[in-house]
mmCIF file of C-alpha atoms in Angstrom:
data_model
loop_
_atom_site.group_PDB
_atom_site.id
_atom_site.type_symbol
_atom_site.label_atom_id
_atom_site.label_comp_id
_atom_site.label_asym_id
_atom_site.label_seq_id
_atom_site.Cartn_x
_atom_site.Cartn_y
_atom_site.Cartn_z
ATOM 1 C CA MET A 15 33.758 -33.414 30.304
ATOM 2 C CA SER A 16 31.105 -35.450 31.850
ATOM 3 C CA LYS A 17 27.450 -35.120 30.954
ATOM 4 C CA LYS A 18 26.656 -33.240 33.950
ATOM 5 C CA THR A 19 29.335 -30.724 33.534
ATOM 6 C CA TYR A 20 28.336 -30.359 29.939
ATOM 7 C CA ILE A 21 24.531 -29.658 30.847
ATOM 8 C CA ALA A 22 25.793 -27.211 33.233
ATOM 9 C CA ALA A 23 27.963 -25.283 30.584
ATOM 10 C CA ILE A 24 25.239 -25.233 28.208
ATOM 11 C CA LEU A 25 22.692 -23.241 30.743
ATOM 12 C CA ILE A 26 25.674 -20.811 32.030
ATOM 13 C CA SER A 27 26.032 -19.899 28.508
ATOM 14 C CA ALA A 28 22.185 -19.482 27.797
ATOM 15 C CA GLY A 29 22.217 -17.367 30.755
ATOM 16 C CA PHE A 30 25.044 -15.089 29.728
ATOM 17 C CA ALA A 31 23.243 -14.874 26.265
ATOM 18 C CA ALA A 32 20.211 -13.591 28.075
ATOM 19 C CA CYS A 33 22.043 -11.247 29.777
ATOM 20 C CA ASN A 34 23.883 -9.732 27.091
ATOM 21 C CA ARG A 35 20.651 -9.357 24.716
ATOM 22 C CA GLY A 36 19.821 -5.719 25.934
ATOM 23 C CA PRO A 37 16.688 -3.971 26.720
ATOM 24 C CA VAL A 38 13.528 -5.900 25.411
ATOM 25 C CA PHE A 39 9.815 -4.928 25.019
ATOM 26 C CA ASN A 40 6.795 -7.298 25.691
ATOM 27 C CA VAL A 41 3.429 -7.255 23.856
ATOM 28 C CA GLU A 42 0.883 -9.084 25.859
ATOM 29 C CA GLY A 43 -3.075 -9.341 26.284
ATOM 30 C CA GLU A 44 -6.078 -11.339 25.512
ATOM 31 C CA ILE A 45 -8.120 -11.691 22.243
ATOM 32 C CA SER A 46 -11.532 -13.270 23.161
ATOM 33 C CA GLY A 47 -13.570 -15.177 20.643
ATOM 34 C CA ALA A 48 -10.398 -16.382 18.849
ATOM 35 C CA GLU A 49 -9.744 -19.855 20.081
ATOM 36 C CA ASP A 50 -7.425 -21.903 17.397
ATOM 37 C CA LYS A 51 -6.676 -18.934 15.475
ATOM 38 C CA VAL A 52 -3.119 -18.049 15.010
ATOM 39 C CA LEU A 53 -2.223 -14.474 16.110
ATOM 40 C CA TYR A 54 1.056 -12.884 14.249
ATOM 41 C CA MET A 55 3.370 -10.411 15.420
ATOM 42 C CA GLU A 56 4.976 -8.354 12.276
ATOM 43 C CA HIS A 57 7.538 -5.525 11.935
ATOM 44 C CA SER A 58 6.524 -2.987 10.159
ATOM 45 C CA SER A 59 10.086 -2.102 8.810
ATOM 46 C CA ILE A 60 10.807 0.605 6.147
ATOM 47 C CA ASN A 61 11.540 -2.166 3.784
ATOM 48 C CA GLY A 62 8.423 -3.981 4.231
ATOM 49 C CA LEU A 63 6.539 -6.665 6.835
ATOM 50 C CA VAL A 64 8.449 -9.270 8.419
ATOM 51 C CA GLU A 65 6.804 -12.034 10.415
ATOM 52 C CA LEU A 66 8.734 -12.027 14.040
ATOM 53 C CA ASP A 67 6.697 -14.649 15.688
ATOM 54 C CA SER A 68 3.264 -16.423 15.859
ATOM 55 C CA VAL A 69 1.056 -18.256 18.523
ATOM 56 C CA LYS A 70 -1.977 -20.522 18.433
ATOM 57 C CA LEU A 71 -4.583 -18.845 20.703
ATOM 58 C CA GLY A 72 -6.085 -20.906 23.664
ATOM 59 C CA LYS A 73 -9.558 -20.533 24.919
ATOM 60 C CA ASN A 74 -8.660 -17.816 27.128
ATOM 61 C CA GLY A 75 -6.984 -15.897 24.459
ATOM 62 C CA ASN A 76 -4.000 -14.827 26.369
ATOM 63 C CA PHE A 77 -0.787 -13.982 24.338
ATOM 64 C CA HIS A 78 2.686 -12.727 24.962
ATOM 65 C CA PHE A 79 5.489 -11.816 22.400
ATOM 66 C CA SER A 80 8.823 -10.202 23.272
ATOM 67 C CA GLY A 81 11.681 -8.613 21.068
ATOM 68 C CA ASP A 82 14.571 -6.322 21.178
ATOM 69 C CA ARG A 83 13.650 -2.652 21.970
ATOM 70 C CA PRO A 84 14.138 -0.423 19.005
ATOM 71 C CA GLU A 85 16.980 2.411 19.675
ATOM 72 C CA ALA A 86 14.193 4.883 18.098
ATOM 73 C CA PRO A 87 10.241 4.517 17.936
ATOM 74 C CA ASP A 88 9.462 1.810 15.735
ATOM 75 C CA PHE A 89 6.492 0.305 14.322
ATOM 76 C CA TYR A 90 4.901 -3.298 14.761
ATOM 77 C CA ARG A 91 1.301 -4.843 14.013
ATOM 78 C CA LEU A 92 -0.659 -7.746 15.687
ATOM 79 C CA ARG A 93 -2.624 -9.875 12.795
ATOM 80 C CA ILE A 94 -5.275 -12.469 12.814
ATOM 81 C CA GLU A 95 -6.162 -13.454 9.156
ATOM 82 C CA ASP A 96 -6.771 -10.211 7.405
ATOM 83 C CA LYS A 97 -7.324 -8.037 10.344
ATOM 84 C CA VAL A 98 -4.598 -5.826 11.803
ATOM 85 C CA ILE A 99 -3.725 -3.734 15.138
ATOM 86 C CA ASN A 100 -0.810 -1.146 14.439
ATOM 87 C CA PHE A 101 1.148 -0.120 16.997
ATOM 88 C CA VAL A 102 4.485 1.467 18.159
ATOM 89 C CA VAL A 103 7.462 0.340 20.509
ATOM 90 C CA ASP A 104 9.217 3.472 21.773
ATOM 91 C CA SER A 105 10.408 3.832 25.289
ATOM 92 C CA THR A 106 7.855 2.030 27.112
ATOM 93 C CA GLU A 107 8.512 -1.979 28.318
ATOM 94 C CA THR A 108 5.133 -3.605 27.930
ATOM 95 C CA VAL A 109 2.657 -2.689 25.729
ATOM 96 C CA ASN A 110 -0.892 -4.510 26.490
ATOM 97 C CA ILE A 111 -3.415 -5.067 23.911
ATOM 98 C CA ASN A 112 -7.052 -6.492 24.337
ATOM 99 C CA SER A 113 -9.465 -6.932 21.853
ATOM 100 C CA ASP A 114 -12.257 -9.538 20.353
ATOM 101 C CA TYR A 115 -12.007 -11.606 17.444
ATOM 102 C CA ASN A 116 -15.123 -10.000 15.806
ATOM 103 C CA THR A 117 -14.293 -6.534 16.383
ATOM 104 C CA PHE A 118 -10.135 -7.366 16.024
ATOM 105 C CA ALA A 119 -9.246 -4.214 14.538
ATOM 106 C CA SER A 120 -11.852 -1.418 15.498
ATOM 107 C CA GLU A 121 -12.591 -2.054 19.070
ATOM 108 C CA TYR A 122 -9.534 -2.913 20.800
ATOM 109 C CA THR A 123 -7.794 -1.219 23.796
ATOM 110 C CA VAL A 124 -4.102 -0.475 24.165
ATOM 111 C CA THR A 125 -1.965 0.722 27.058
ATOM 112 C CA GLY A 126 1.555 1.623 27.333
ATOM 113 C CA SER A 127 1.683 4.835 25.552
ATOM 114 C CA GLU A 128 -0.209 7.714 24.621
ATOM 115 C CA SER A 129 1.186 7.506 20.787
ATOM 116 C CA ASN A 130 -0.689 4.107 20.460
ATOM 117 C CA ASN A 131 -4.143 5.877 21.328
ATOM 118 C CA ARG A 132 -3.472 8.340 18.781
ATOM 119 C CA ILE A 133 -2.530 5.455 16.104
ATOM 120 C CA LYS A 134 -5.890 3.882 17.029
ATOM 121 C CA GLU A 135 -7.682 7.099 16.265
ATOM 122 C CA LEU A 136 -5.731 7.215 12.887
ATOM 123 C CA SER A 137 -6.559 3.663 11.806
ATOM 124 C CA LEU A 138 -10.397 4.292 12.625
ATOM 125 C CA LEU A 139 -10.600 7.473 10.469
ATOM 126 C CA GLN A 140 -8.537 5.656 7.702
ATOM 127 C CA ALA A 141 -10.868 3.031 7.980
ATOM 128 C CA GLY A 142 -13.952 5.215 7.858
ATOM 129 C CA LEU A 143 -12.575 6.963 4.685
ATOM 130 C CA GLN A 144 -12.013 3.482 3.104
ATOM 131 C CA ALA A 145 -15.644 2.311 3.965
ATOM 132 C CA LYS A 146 -16.776 5.635 2.005
ATOM 133 C CA VAL A 147 -14.683 4.950 -0.865
ATOM 134 C CA ASN A 148 -16.014 1.702 -1.246
ATOM 135 C CA GLU A 149 -19.594 2.874 -1.172
ATOM 136 C CA LEU A 150 -18.740 5.646 -3.468
ATOM 137 C CA GLY A 151 -17.137 2.867 -5.913
ATOM 138 C CA LYS A 152 -20.552 1.002 -5.761
ATOM 139 C CA SER A 153 -22.768 3.824 -6.212
ATOM 140 C CA GLY A 154 -22.864 3.749 -10.153
ATOM 141 C CA MET A 155 -21.951 7.522 -10.063
ATOM 142 C CA PRO A 156 -20.649 8.884 -13.238
ATOM 143 C CA ALA A 157 -16.781 8.696 -13.494
ATOM 144 C CA GLY A 158 -16.199 12.571 -13.688
ATOM 145 C CA LEU A 159 -18.613 12.958 -10.514
ATOM 146 C CA ALA A 160 -17.270 10.048 -8.765
ATOM 147 C CA GLN A 161 -13.551 11.338 -8.950
ATOM 148 C CA ASP A 162 -14.663 14.839 -7.844
ATOM 149 C CA SER A 163 -16.473 13.254 -4.751
ATOM 150 C CA LEU A 164 -13.319 11.095 -4.060
ATOM 151 C CA MET A 165 -11.071 13.969 -4.123
ATOM 152 C CA ARG A 166 -13.239 16.331 -1.761
ATOM 153 C CA MET A 167 -13.325 13.074 0.392
ATOM 154 C CA ILE A 168 -9.529 12.666 0.429
ATOM 155 C CA ASP A 169 -8.909 16.533 0.837
ATOM 156 C CA SER A 170 -11.090 16.643 3.957
ATOM 157 C CA TYR A 171 -9.422 13.818 5.238
ATOM 158 C CA LYS A 172 -6.005 15.218 4.911
ATOM 159 C CA ASN A 173 -6.822 18.550 6.233
ATOM 160 C CA ASN A 174 -8.163 16.984 9.421
ATOM 161 C CA VAL A 175 -4.942 14.790 9.836
ATOM 162 C CA LYS A 176 -2.720 17.720 9.110
ATOM 163 C CA ARG A 177 -4.268 19.939 11.855
ATOM 164 C CA ASN A 178 -4.907 17.605 14.547
ATOM 165 C CA PHE A 179 -1.971 15.375 14.418
ATOM 166 C CA ILE A 180 0.952 16.226 11.886
ATOM 167 C CA TYR A 181 1.343 19.991 12.497
ATOM 168 C CA ASN A 182 -0.137 19.840 16.136
ATOM 169 C CA GLU A 183 2.516 17.503 17.419
ATOM 170 C CA PRO A 184 5.183 16.470 14.643
ATOM 171 C CA ASP A 185 7.344 14.991 17.304
ATOM 172 C CA LYS A 186 5.069 12.031 17.690
ATOM 173 C CA ALA A 187 5.484 8.488 16.440
ATOM 174 C CA SER A 188 1.589 8.813 15.424
ATOM 175 C CA SER A 189 2.381 11.543 13.237
ATOM 176 C CA TYR A 190 5.034 9.512 11.348
ATOM 177 C CA PHE A 191 2.515 6.658 10.945
ATOM 178 C CA ALA A 192 -0.033 9.360 9.672
ATOM 179 C CA LEU A 193 2.117 10.158 6.781
ATOM 180 C CA PHE A 194 2.243 6.673 5.528
ATOM 181 C CA GLN A 195 -1.365 5.697 5.560
ATOM 182 C CA GLN A 196 -2.739 4.310 2.407
ATOM 183 C CA LEU A 197 -6.077 4.195 0.480
ATOM 184 C CA ASN A 198 -6.640 1.399 -2.088
ATOM 185 C CA GLY A 199 -3.190 0.833 -1.818
ATOM 186 C CA PHE A 200 -1.866 4.268 -2.451
ATOM 187 C CA MET A 201 -0.222 6.561 0.116
ATOM 188 C CA ILE A 202 -2.938 9.299 0.870
ATOM 189 C CA PHE A 203 -0.101 11.752 1.292
ATOM 190 C CA ASP A 204 2.412 12.368 -1.601
ATOM 191 C CA PRO A 205 5.851 12.804 -0.541
ATOM 192 C CA LEU A 206 7.210 13.300 -3.835
ATOM 193 C CA SER A 207 5.321 15.718 -6.050
ATOM 194 C CA ASN A 208 2.810 17.472 -3.865
ATOM 195 C CA LYS A 209 4.156 20.897 -2.256
ATOM 196 C CA GLU A 210 1.866 21.010 0.603
ATOM 197 C CA ASP A 211 2.182 17.010 1.500
ATOM 198 C CA VAL A 212 6.078 17.476 1.131
ATOM 199 C CA LYS A 213 5.606 20.256 4.076
ATOM 200 C CA CYS A 214 3.809 17.682 6.458
ATOM 201 C CA PHE A 215 6.767 15.233 5.798
ATOM 202 C CA ALA A 216 9.316 18.165 6.361
ATOM 203 C CA ALA A 217 7.844 19.017 9.558
ATOM 204 C CA VAL A 218 7.822 15.328 10.824
ATOM 205 C CA ALA A 219 11.441 14.922 9.450
ATOM 206 C CA THR A 220 12.845 17.735 11.511
ATOM 207 C CA SER A 221 11.235 16.783 14.751
ATOM 208 C CA LEU A 222 12.734 13.138 14.075
ATOM 209 C CA ASN A 223 15.935 14.205 13.132
ATOM 210 C CA HIS A 224 16.138 16.164 16.044
ATOM 211 C CA LYS A 225 15.624 13.363 18.550
ATOM 212 C CA TYR A 226 16.780 10.461 16.612
ATOM 213 C CA PRO A 227 19.464 11.808 14.144
ATOM 214 C CA HIS A 228 21.004 8.245 13.599
ATOM 215 C CA ALA A 229 17.870 6.455 13.201
ATOM 216 C CA ASP A 230 16.986 4.378 9.695
ATOM 217 C CA ARG A 231 13.546 6.093 9.904
ATOM 218 C CA SER A 232 14.938 9.704 10.162
ATOM 219 C CA ARG A 233 17.533 9.224 7.452
ATOM 220 C CA ASN A 234 14.882 7.710 5.068
ATOM 221 C CA LEU A 235 12.295 10.411 5.832
ATOM 222 C CA TYR A 236 14.814 13.185 5.388
ATOM 223 C CA ASN A 237 15.934 11.653 1.849
ATOM 224 C CA MET A 238 12.208 11.835 0.918
ATOM 225 C CA VAL A 239 11.808 15.119 2.034
ATOM 226 C CA ILE A 240 14.853 16.315 -0.032
ATOM 227 C CA LYS A 241 13.576 14.325 -3.173
ATOM 228 C CA GLY A 242 10.183 15.866 -2.782
ATOM 229 C CA MET A 243 11.489 19.549 -2.453
ATOM 230 C CA LYS A 244 13.541 19.100 -5.412
ATOM 231 C CA ASN A 245 10.698 17.839 -7.618
ATOM 232 C CA THR A 246 8.310 20.268 -6.480
ATOM 233 C CA ARG A 247 10.887 23.184 -6.855
ATOM 234 C CA THR A 248 12.309 22.555 -10.377
ATOM 235 C CA SER A 249 9.071 21.194 -12.063
ATOM 236 C CA GLN A 250 5.296 22.150 -11.866
ATOM 237 C CA ALA A 251 3.014 19.647 -12.898
ATOM 238 C CA LYS A 252 1.372 20.419 -16.190
ATOM 239 C CA PRO A 253 -2.046 19.425 -17.555
ATOM 240 C CA LEU A 254 -1.897 16.553 -19.824
ATOM 241 C CA GLU A 255 -1.511 17.961 -23.443
ATOM 242 C CA ILE A 256 -3.703 15.770 -25.774
ATOM 243 C CA SER A 257 -4.159 16.373 -29.356
ATOM 244 C CA PRO A 258 -7.755 17.012 -30.463
ATOM 245 C CA ASP A 259 -7.230 14.892 -33.692
ATOM 246 C CA MET A 260 -5.842 11.895 -31.884
ATOM 247 C CA ILE A 261 -8.792 12.174 -29.559
ATOM 248 C CA GLN A 262 -11.173 12.441 -32.468
ATOM 249 C CA GLU A 263 -9.607 9.630 -34.211
ATOM 250 C CA THR A 264 -9.159 6.964 -31.562
ATOM 251 C CA SER A 265 -11.601 8.288 -28.700
ATOM 252 C CA ILE A 266 -8.998 7.001 -25.978
ATOM 253 C CA ILE A 267 -6.090 8.751 -24.747
ATOM 254 C CA ASP A 268 -3.060 7.204 -25.588
ATOM 255 C CA ILE A 269 -0.442 5.650 -23.111
ATOM 256 C CA PRO A 270 2.770 5.205 -24.514
ATOM 257 C CA LEU A 271 5.061 3.337 -22.038
ATOM 258 C CA LYS A 272 7.856 0.894 -22.372
ATOM 259 C CA ASP A 273 8.068 -2.633 -21.957
ATOM 260 C CA ILE A 274 10.852 -4.960 -20.219
ATOM 261 C CA ASN A 275 12.692 -4.699 -23.371
ATOM 262 C CA GLY A 276 12.680 -0.609 -23.477
ATOM 263 C CA GLU A 277 10.413 -0.679 -26.330
ATOM 264 C CA THR A 278 7.591 2.022 -26.259
ATOM 265 C CA LYS A 279 4.367 0.353 -26.669
ATOM 266 C CA HIS A 280 1.428 2.775 -27.365
ATOM 267 C CA LEU A 281 -2.144 1.794 -26.515
ATOM 268 C CA THR A 282 -3.189 3.049 -30.055
ATOM 269 C CA ASP A 283 -1.142 0.574 -31.809
ATOM 270 C CA TYR A 284 -3.636 -2.021 -31.311
ATOM 271 C CA LYS A 285 -6.718 -0.353 -33.315
ATOM 272 C CA GLY A 286 -8.686 -3.356 -34.736
ATOM 273 C CA LYS A 287 -8.141 -5.381 -31.719
ATOM 274 C CA VAL A 288 -10.627 -5.675 -28.410
ATOM 275 C CA ILE A 289 -8.220 -4.511 -25.946
ATOM 276 C CA LEU A 290 -8.358 -4.984 -21.723
ATOM 277 C CA ILE A 291 -6.602 -2.205 -20.337
ATOM 278 C CA ASP A 292 -5.435 -3.177 -16.890
ATOM 279 C CA PHE A 293 -3.906 -0.970 -14.285
ATOM 280 C CA THR A 294 -2.045 -3.142 -11.678
ATOM 281 C CA ALA A 295 0.883 -3.596 -9.047
ATOM 282 C CA TYR A 296 2.255 -6.962 -9.069
ATOM 283 C CA ALA A 297 3.701 -6.643 -5.527
ATOM 284 C CA THR A 298 -0.305 -6.538 -4.299
ATOM 285 C CA PRO A 299 -1.656 -9.832 -2.671
ATOM 286 C CA SER A 300 -4.523 -10.048 -4.997
ATOM 287 C CA SER A 301 -1.762 -10.110 -7.998
ATOM 288 C CA GLY A 302 -1.091 -13.886 -8.462
ATOM 289 C CA ALA A 303 -4.761 -14.833 -8.526
ATOM 290 C CA ARG A 304 -5.593 -11.797 -11.113
ATOM 291 C CA THR A 305 -2.781 -12.947 -13.340
ATOM 292 C CA LEU A 306 -4.232 -16.618 -13.565
ATOM 293 C CA ALA A 307 -7.711 -15.288 -14.172
ATOM 294 C CA LEU A 308 -6.248 -12.943 -17.261
ATOM 295 C CA ARG A 309 -3.986 -15.921 -18.582
ATOM 296 C CA GLU A 310 -7.281 -18.170 -18.791
ATOM 297 C CA LEU A 311 -8.835 -15.147 -20.799
ATOM 298 C CA TYR A 312 -5.833 -14.434 -22.896
ATOM 299 C CA ASN A 313 -5.391 -18.246 -24.123
ATOM 300 C CA LYS A 314 -8.994 -18.508 -24.850
ATOM 301 C CA TYR A 315 -9.606 -15.188 -26.708
ATOM 302 C CA SER A 316 -6.219 -13.882 -27.958
ATOM 303 C CA SER A 317 -6.612 -15.690 -31.216
ATOM 304 C CA GLU A 318 -10.105 -14.050 -31.819
ATOM 305 C CA GLY A 319 -8.283 -10.609 -31.178
ATOM 306 C CA LEU A 320 -8.113 -9.949 -27.550
ATOM 307 C CA VAL A 321 -5.062 -7.769 -26.455
ATOM 308 C CA ILE A 322 -4.282 -7.419 -22.742
ATOM 309 C CA TYR A 323 -2.572 -3.849 -22.292
ATOM 310 C CA GLN A 324 -1.273 -4.020 -18.689
ATOM 311 C CA VAL A 325 0.266 -1.193 -16.737
ATOM 312 C CA SER A 326 2.378 -1.939 -13.778
ATOM 313 C CA LEU A 327 2.473 0.754 -11.036
ATOM 314 C CA ASP A 328 4.950 -1.167 -9.112
ATOM 315 C CA THR A 329 7.949 1.094 -7.937
ATOM 316 C CA ASP A 330 10.393 -1.787 -8.024
ATOM 317 C CA GLU A 331 11.672 -1.966 -11.575
ATOM 318 C CA HIS A 332 13.652 -5.255 -11.107
ATOM 319 C CA PHE A 333 10.698 -6.718 -9.384
ATOM 320 C CA TRP A 334 8.347 -5.901 -12.298
ATOM 321 C CA LYS A 335 10.559 -7.085 -14.904
ATOM 322 C CA THR A 336 10.811 -10.485 -13.052
ATOM 323 C CA VAL A 337 7.263 -11.170 -12.384
ATOM 324 C CA CYS A 338 6.270 -10.066 -16.186
ATOM 325 C CA ASP A 339 9.233 -11.684 -17.856
ATOM 326 C CA ASN A 340 7.293 -14.731 -19.242
ATOM 327 C CA LEU A 341 3.568 -13.091 -19.360
ATOM 328 C CA PRO A 342 2.307 -13.339 -22.851
ATOM 329 C CA TRP A 343 0.690 -10.026 -23.170
ATOM 330 C CA VAL A 344 1.797 -6.305 -23.622
ATOM 331 C CA CYS A 345 3.428 -5.413 -20.144
ATOM 332 C CA VAL A 346 4.317 -2.135 -19.365
ATOM 333 C CA ARG A 347 5.449 -0.160 -16.303
ATOM 334 C CA ASP A 348 4.805 3.324 -15.442
ATOM 335 C CA PRO A 349 7.847 4.718 -13.358
ATOM 336 C CA GLN A 350 5.663 7.558 -11.542
ATOM 337 C CA GLY A 351 3.663 4.672 -10.163
ATOM 338 C CA PRO A 352 0.485 6.077 -8.297
ATOM 339 C CA TYR A 353 1.136 9.597 -8.929
ATOM 340 C CA SER A 354 1.238 9.200 -12.922
ATOM 341 C CA THR A 355 -0.803 11.267 -15.158
ATOM 342 C CA TYR A 356 -2.201 8.345 -16.457
ATOM 343 C CA VAL A 357 -3.769 7.233 -13.306
ATOM 344 C CA ASN A 358 -5.240 10.688 -12.851
ATOM 345 C CA VAL A 359 -6.690 10.703 -16.652
ATOM 346 C CA TYR A 360 -8.419 7.383 -16.340
ATOM 347 C CA GLY A 361 -9.573 8.054 -12.797
ATOM 348 C CA VAL A 362 -8.020 5.144 -11.456
ATOM 349 C CA THR A 363 -8.662 5.266 -7.540
ATOM 350 C CA GLY A 364 -7.618 1.586 -6.577
ATOM 351 C CA LEU A 365 -5.969 -1.626 -8.099
ATOM 352 C CA PRO A 366 -6.477 -3.357 -9.929
ATOM 353 C CA THR A 367 -8.623 -1.019 -12.406
ATOM 354 C CA ALA A 368 -9.674 -2.149 -15.972
ATOM 355 C CA PHE A 369 -11.258 -0.996 -18.734
ATOM 356 C CA LEU A 370 -12.438 -2.343 -22.352
ATOM 357 C CA VAL A 371 -11.820 -0.699 -25.628
ATOM 358 C CA ASN A 372 -13.365 -1.855 -28.806
ATOM 359 C CA ARG A 373 -11.954 -2.368 -32.290
ATOM 360 C CA ASN A 374 -12.582 1.084 -33.354
ATOM 361 C CA ASN A 375 -10.227 2.315 -30.124
ATOM 362 C CA GLU A 376 -13.194 3.344 -28.273
ATOM 363 C CA LEU A 377 -13.237 3.149 -24.479
ATOM 364 C CA VAL A 378 -16.538 1.380 -23.954
ATOM 365 C CA LEU A 379 -16.576 0.120 -20.369
ATOM 366 C CA ARG A 380 -15.106 0.385 -17.146
ATOM 367 C CA LEU A 381 -15.071 -2.583 -15.213
ATOM 368 C CA ASN A 382 -15.896 -3.433 -11.731
ATOM 369 C CA GLU A 383 -16.194 -6.280 -9.222
ATOM 370 C CA LYS A 384 -19.773 -6.552 -10.436
ATOM 371 C CA SER A 385 -18.656 -7.054 -14.128
ATOM 372 C CA ASP A 386 -18.642 -10.437 -15.770
ATOM 373 C CA LEU A 387 -15.373 -9.897 -17.580
ATOM 374 C CA GLU A 388 -15.410 -12.795 -20.034
ATOM 375 C CA ALA A 389 -18.844 -11.872 -21.045
ATOM 376 C CA GLU A 390 -18.091 -8.393 -21.945
ATOM 377 C CA ILE A 391 -14.958 -9.132 -23.783
ATOM 378 C CA LYS A 392 -17.227 -11.525 -26.064
ATOM 379 C CA LYS A 393 -19.694 -9.038 -26.709
ATOM 380 C CA LEU A 394 -17.028 -7.065 -28.143
ATOM 381 C CA LEU A 395 -14.896 -9.603 -30.150
#
């Protein structure tokens, strides 16, 4: 075969491949003030984020991405650094998004489907809630009052979203998006143990299953609803029963959880030591840096009596075991994750959250981002 003939064959094959690709969708627009910044397009799949494409923006900020159009509505996002714009691809062929680098996630415009405008509304509402929660955390309010204020904020948010999104239009992609919004890394709506929230998931699952019965998201949502209905029907949440004698003796509420070897480790086993209780999730982006910082503290002070009792809220048990296999401190996991009794009892509203316990088993300090952790540990040692 001559060189010319070979090249012609390659071009013809490429043409046939393009013809056989099937329907595509396009995402295009302009991001001003972002010269030399990298813009990513990511797929928000039910198994996590998947990077699809990226482009280094020029002076004019123009961009264009394309992909295979999904058979059912599916979710994607544009990202610059840690700034994110969420959007859905449904029956539309082209989604047009324009924004500015400085207000990338808040003042963008999106055209192509009404659902994307509703998703923008939800994203701004959630950002507003997160800002209020962050301010609450810096307020210095006593833990009990702060927890009450937090719950009022969340309840108000949920009632608004239920009324104006989920129950008002359960067949829309924006309502599905609303179900999976997060606050401090936790889902705002609880699909497994909150009876009222399970009803929200059921409303969307019914509509989605009717329109897209074979879609992965439909099946996944349906399975979540079945599990949630089973949980809320067969078991009612009971208040945690704490022995008055235990509280009087230790001044802390015990946490009896299993380590990677299946051995139950009690928080109260370490009386006489200074204990750093650390609620965390190894799957969070900040986990690696935090582990390095804790390892430095542990290596420095464990010989003087420091114990780290780290409670993982990771949902993937295998991942948890793999990550903490070589960590030198006490690593336990709560299989209930963010819906754990201990999360509620200790007032954990975000990750990581840490506390210090003195040698008498007395809870003495809740740490925050302003705390000098090493200095506080040295005081107790």
